[in-house]
Short mmCIF file of C-alpha atoms and ligand atoms in Angstrom, two decimals:
data_model
loop_
_atom_site.label_atom_id
_atom_site.label_comp_id
_atom_site.label_asym_id
_atom_site.label_seq_id
_atom_site.Cartn_x
_atom_site.Cartn_y
_atom_site.Cartn_z
CA MET A 1 43.13 -66.90 34.94
CA LYS A 2 41.59 -63.92 32.67
CA ARG A 3 42.78 -64.67 29.73
CA THR A 4 41.01 -68.23 30.65
CA LEU A 5 37.50 -66.92 31.66
CA ARG A 6 37.43 -65.20 28.25
CA ARG A 7 38.05 -68.19 25.87
CA LEU A 8 34.53 -69.49 27.67
CA PRO A 9 31.60 -69.70 26.30
CA GLY A 10 29.30 -66.38 26.99
CA TRP A 11 31.68 -64.54 28.47
CA GLN A 12 32.25 -61.62 25.75
CA SER A 13 28.07 -61.65 26.56
CA LEU A 14 28.36 -61.51 30.44
CA SER A 15 31.37 -58.85 30.06
CA LEU A 16 28.87 -56.54 27.49
CA ALA A 17 26.28 -56.95 30.24
CA LYS A 18 28.15 -55.72 32.88
CA ALA A 19 30.03 -53.04 31.22
CA LEU A 20 26.10 -51.50 29.54
CA VAL A 21 24.93 -51.98 33.77
CA THR A 22 28.11 -50.57 35.20
CA GLY A 23 27.64 -46.90 32.91
CA GLY A 24 29.90 -43.81 32.37
CA GLU A 25 33.03 -44.65 30.29
CA PRO A 26 32.29 -48.74 30.95
CA ARG A 27 28.64 -48.52 28.98
CA GLN A 28 29.94 -46.07 26.44
CA ASN A 29 32.62 -48.42 25.62
CA ALA A 30 30.15 -51.56 24.98
CA VAL A 31 28.17 -49.98 23.53
CA ALA A 32 30.85 -49.18 20.65
CA ARG A 33 31.81 -53.14 20.61
CA ILE A 34 28.02 -53.74 19.75
CA LEU A 35 27.05 -51.81 17.60
CA ARG A 36 30.54 -51.16 15.32
CA PRO A 37 29.80 -48.00 14.24
CA ASP A 38 30.99 -47.74 10.33
CA ASN A 39 34.11 -45.73 9.94
CA LEU A 40 34.49 -45.81 13.74
CA PHE A 41 38.17 -45.41 14.97
CA GLN A 42 39.19 -45.73 18.92
CA PRO A 43 36.16 -47.49 20.24
CA GLN A 44 37.35 -46.71 23.75
CA GLY A 45 36.17 -43.46 25.23
CA THR A 46 38.71 -42.65 27.59
CA THR A 47 39.14 -38.52 27.93
CA ALA A 48 40.01 -36.42 31.20
CA TYR A 49 39.79 -32.34 31.43
CA ASP A 50 42.61 -30.23 30.01
CA ARG A 51 44.96 -33.32 28.81
CA TYR A 52 46.62 -30.94 25.83
CA PRO A 53 47.38 -27.33 27.24
CA GLU A 54 50.33 -27.70 25.37
CA GLU A 55 48.69 -28.23 22.30
CA LEU A 56 46.18 -25.98 23.04
CA GLY A 57 48.44 -22.99 23.67
CA ALA A 58 50.50 -23.45 20.87
CA ALA A 59 46.65 -23.14 18.69
CA ALA A 60 45.70 -20.15 20.35
CA ALA A 61 49.35 -18.34 18.95
CA ALA A 62 48.70 -18.97 15.78
CA LEU A 63 45.55 -18.11 15.34
CA ALA A 64 44.36 -14.82 13.77
CA THR A 65 41.40 -14.67 16.43
CA ALA A 66 40.83 -15.12 20.64
CA THR A 67 37.18 -16.52 19.77
CA PRO A 68 37.80 -19.22 16.90
CA ASP A 69 34.93 -21.35 16.09
CA ILE A 70 35.55 -25.18 16.76
CA LEU A 71 35.37 -28.09 15.80
CA SER A 72 36.00 -30.76 18.27
CA PHE A 73 35.79 -34.48 16.23
CA GLY A 74 36.01 -36.98 18.95
CA CYS A 75 34.90 -35.64 22.09
CA SER A 76 33.64 -38.53 23.72
CA SER A 77 31.82 -37.02 27.17
CA GLY A 78 32.71 -34.01 26.91
CA GLU A 79 35.62 -32.66 29.26
CA GLU A 80 36.97 -31.25 25.57
CA LEU A 81 34.17 -29.64 25.04
CA LEU A 82 34.20 -27.80 28.51
CA THR A 83 37.76 -27.27 28.45
CA LEU A 84 38.07 -25.60 25.15
CA ARG A 85 35.66 -22.93 26.41
CA ARG A 86 37.82 -22.61 29.28
CA HIS A 87 41.07 -21.89 26.52
CA PHE A 88 38.36 -19.86 23.73
CA PRO A 89 36.30 -17.93 26.33
CA GLY A 90 33.43 -16.39 23.92
CA SER A 91 33.71 -19.07 20.95
CA ARG A 92 31.29 -21.36 19.31
CA ILE A 93 31.95 -24.63 20.10
CA ARG A 94 30.78 -27.55 17.70
CA GLY A 95 31.15 -31.61 19.48
CA LEU A 96 30.87 -34.42 17.44
CA ASP A 97 31.12 -38.25 18.58
CA ILE A 98 30.30 -41.18 16.45
CA ASN A 99 29.10 -43.53 19.91
CA PRO A 100 25.28 -41.89 21.10
CA VAL A 101 26.30 -43.05 24.72
CA ALA A 102 29.51 -40.58 24.22
CA VAL A 103 27.13 -37.73 22.92
CA ARG A 104 24.29 -37.74 25.45
CA ALA A 105 26.59 -38.03 28.20
CA ALA A 106 28.58 -34.57 26.90
CA ARG A 107 24.93 -33.21 26.17
CA ARG A 108 24.50 -33.48 29.32
CA LEU A 109 27.66 -31.88 30.84
CA VAL A 110 27.83 -29.19 28.49
CA HIS A 111 23.43 -28.66 30.05
CA ASP A 112 25.01 -28.97 33.83
CA ALA A 113 27.19 -25.97 32.72
CA ASP A 114 25.24 -23.39 31.25
CA GLU A 115 27.34 -24.02 28.18
CA ASP A 116 24.56 -24.90 25.63
CA ALA A 117 24.39 -21.56 24.29
CA ALA A 118 27.65 -21.54 23.39
CA ILE A 119 28.32 -25.57 22.97
CA THR A 120 26.76 -27.90 20.78
CA VAL A 121 26.45 -31.64 20.37
CA ALA A 122 25.53 -34.05 17.21
CA ARG A 123 26.59 -37.35 16.45
CA SER A 124 28.41 -38.24 13.60
CA GLY A 125 31.64 -40.02 11.97
CA ASP A 126 32.71 -37.65 10.00
CA ALA A 127 32.34 -33.98 8.77
CA GLY A 128 29.91 -34.46 6.19
CA GLY A 129 27.60 -32.58 8.02
CA GLU A 130 29.75 -29.68 8.68
CA PRO A 131 30.07 -26.55 5.98
CA ALA A 132 32.87 -25.83 4.26
CA GLU A 133 35.07 -23.62 5.95
CA SER A 134 33.22 -22.54 9.01
CA TYR A 135 35.54 -23.40 11.41
CA ASP A 136 38.98 -21.56 12.84
CA LEU A 137 40.41 -24.87 14.99
CA VAL A 138 39.01 -28.78 14.46
CA VAL A 139 40.97 -31.01 17.02
CA ALA A 140 40.89 -34.33 16.73
CA LEU A 141 42.65 -35.73 19.60
CA ALA A 142 43.09 -39.88 20.69
CA VAL A 143 40.38 -40.33 17.93
CA PHE A 144 42.51 -41.69 14.50
CA ARG A 145 43.35 -44.44 16.68
CA HIS A 146 43.38 -47.91 18.09
CA ALA A 147 44.47 -49.47 21.44
CA SER A 148 44.46 -53.14 19.98
CA LEU A 149 47.03 -51.56 17.58
CA ASN A 150 49.18 -50.94 21.02
CA ASP A 151 51.10 -53.91 21.12
CA ALA A 152 52.82 -52.68 17.60
CA PRO A 153 51.39 -55.51 14.94
CA GLU A 154 53.70 -54.82 11.85
CA SER A 155 49.94 -54.32 10.06
CA CYS A 156 47.27 -52.32 10.79
CA VAL A 157 44.83 -54.01 8.11
CA GLY A 158 41.56 -55.54 10.28
CA VAL A 159 41.91 -52.93 13.11
CA LEU A 160 42.25 -49.78 10.62
CA ASP A 161 42.84 -48.40 7.31
CA PHE A 162 44.73 -45.60 5.77
CA ALA A 163 42.33 -44.94 3.61
CA SER A 164 39.99 -44.70 6.10
CA PHE A 165 41.67 -41.96 8.13
CA GLU A 166 42.87 -39.82 4.86
CA ARG A 167 39.11 -39.73 4.15
CA THR A 168 38.10 -38.49 6.96
CA VAL A 169 41.07 -36.37 7.37
CA THR A 170 40.60 -34.34 4.27
CA GLY A 171 36.99 -33.88 5.66
CA LEU A 172 37.60 -32.57 8.94
CA THR A 173 40.65 -29.59 7.07
CA ALA A 174 37.80 -29.24 4.36
CA CYS A 175 35.87 -27.34 7.17
CA LEU A 176 38.50 -24.87 8.10
CA ARG A 177 39.02 -21.60 6.90
CA PRO A 178 42.24 -20.36 5.62
CA GLY A 179 44.26 -19.13 8.41
CA GLY A 180 43.20 -22.14 10.51
CA VAL A 181 44.55 -24.76 12.46
CA PHE A 182 44.28 -28.21 12.50
CA VAL A 183 45.53 -30.37 15.87
CA ILE A 184 45.83 -34.13 16.23
CA ARG A 185 47.35 -36.72 18.59
CA HIS A 186 48.15 -39.64 19.01
CA ALA A 187 47.03 -41.01 16.04
CA ASN A 188 48.47 -44.18 14.35
CA PHE A 189 49.20 -42.60 11.44
CA ARG A 190 50.77 -39.44 9.93
CA PHE A 191 48.88 -36.20 8.46
CA THR A 192 51.57 -35.18 6.72
CA ASP A 193 51.42 -38.62 4.80
CA CYS A 194 47.53 -37.42 3.67
CA ALA A 195 47.31 -35.28 0.25
CA VAL A 196 45.65 -32.44 2.31
CA ALA A 197 48.45 -31.95 4.57
CA ALA A 198 50.46 -29.80 1.59
CA ASP A 199 47.65 -27.63 1.94
CA PHE A 200 48.87 -26.94 5.99
CA GLU A 201 52.33 -25.54 7.51
CA PRO A 202 53.33 -27.34 10.87
CA VAL A 203 53.31 -25.40 13.79
CA MET A 204 54.91 -27.98 16.57
CA ALA A 205 55.19 -31.10 15.06
CA GLY A 206 56.09 -34.12 15.58
CA LEU A 207 54.85 -34.25 19.42
CA PRO A 208 55.96 -37.81 21.31
CA SER A 209 53.31 -40.07 22.94
CA SER A 210 52.78 -38.12 26.30
CA ASN A 211 51.97 -41.88 27.99
CA GLU A 212 55.33 -42.94 27.94
CA HIS A 213 54.00 -46.61 28.96
CA VAL A 214 51.80 -46.61 25.21
CA VAL A 215 53.06 -45.44 22.62
CA THR A 216 51.55 -45.11 20.17
CA PRO A 217 52.60 -47.23 17.04
CA LEU A 218 52.92 -46.02 13.74
CA TYR A 219 51.43 -47.09 9.63
CA ASP A 220 51.92 -46.07 6.78
CA ARG A 221 49.97 -45.39 3.64
CA ALA A 222 49.89 -48.58 3.11
CA ASN A 223 48.99 -49.57 6.11
CA ARG A 224 52.48 -51.50 7.35
CA ARG A 225 54.08 -50.05 10.67
CA VAL A 226 57.02 -47.33 10.45
CA ALA A 227 59.52 -46.16 13.07
CA PRO A 228 57.65 -44.33 15.94
CA GLU A 229 60.43 -41.67 15.66
CA SER A 230 58.61 -40.70 12.34
CA ARG A 231 55.46 -39.56 14.48
CA ASP A 232 54.05 -36.07 12.93
CA ASP A 233 51.44 -35.70 15.56
CA GLY A 234 50.64 -31.56 16.70
CA VAL A 235 49.63 -28.13 15.71
CA TYR A 236 48.85 -27.28 11.72
CA ARG A 237 48.40 -24.39 10.12
CA LYS A 238 46.38 -23.98 6.56
CA HIS A 239 47.88 -21.36 3.99
CA GLY A 240 46.14 -18.32 4.40
C1 SAM B 301 39.81 -41.58 23.80
S1 SAM B 301 38.54 -41.06 23.17
C2 SAM B 301 39.57 -39.56 22.99
C3 SAM B 301 38.23 -38.64 23.47
C4 SAM B 301 38.60 -36.91 23.97
N1 SAM B 301 39.34 -36.22 22.77
C5 SAM B 301 40.49 -36.91 24.48
O1 SAM B 301 41.06 -36.80 23.55
O2 SAM B 301 40.26 -36.62 25.52
C6 SAM B 301 38.67 -41.53 21.39
C7 SAM B 301 36.45 -40.80 20.73
O3 SAM B 301 36.85 -40.68 19.38
C8 SAM B 301 35.57 -40.98 18.95
N2 SAM B 301 34.86 -41.84 17.53
C9 SAM B 301 35.71 -43.33 17.16
N3 SAM B 301 36.04 -42.67 15.80
C10 SAM B 301 35.16 -41.69 15.75
C11 SAM B 301 34.46 -41.36 14.43
N4 SAM B 301 34.79 -41.82 13.25
N5 SAM B 301 34.01 -39.57 14.79
C12 SAM B 301 34.02 -39.03 15.47
N6 SAM B 301 34.35 -39.82 16.64
C13 SAM B 301 35.00 -40.64 16.23
C14 SAM B 301 34.92 -42.47 19.91
O4 SAM B 301 33.40 -42.94 20.51
C15 SAM B 301 35.87 -41.51 21.39
O5 SAM B 301 34.39 -41.23 21.87
#
């Protein structure tokens, strides 16, 4: 029934209008569909508090400081920023998201939590505006993926491409100080396929998809599907 309705003229506009009126995550997702900003990876803003306790624990153990400067790339509506604050009290935290609705929601959440002094949020689709070697911890969690690939087509061309992933990851890792930690989860590409991975050692890698219902498929440098067992998601430390 829903599939038939989707083919009706005007259905897309109606569903977008409904999402815009609903607000919250549906509005955020609709704005991503309407704006389609350059370098957009995962358009959906799904998030929650404390989604990655194991990864953040491993990052904390690998860091030389208890108060790392943190960059959260693809912070969505801000729950990740407050989670990071709980894991790393005393840290300075910067959140980036490409979606203006997400940025507004994150700023509101941070303000309501009285954390404006420690946490800043900006709209950006890459780390180009961040100074080199200025962070100890960079996280990119459930950003370098796309829900349209969940059915694991043989190629990801037309949805995501490795070149954009590598360029963006290279920019993010350039923001890390020597000895800094990069955490990447639920990506459709492998960090170790990027040339810059040679500057890193694994701390906790090869983590499985945490959602047993959605196994994130993997694609290689040529955008071809590869075995999900070769997943290298996890925690990496930059050589000192
Ligand atoms: C599924 S949410 C993940 C939120 C959070 N990191 C988490 O794991 O709970 C994906 C977020 O990535 C953002 N995003 C996608 N491409 C981006 C890009 N190029 N730069 C910054 N944010 C991006 C989306 O706007 C969305 O808010």
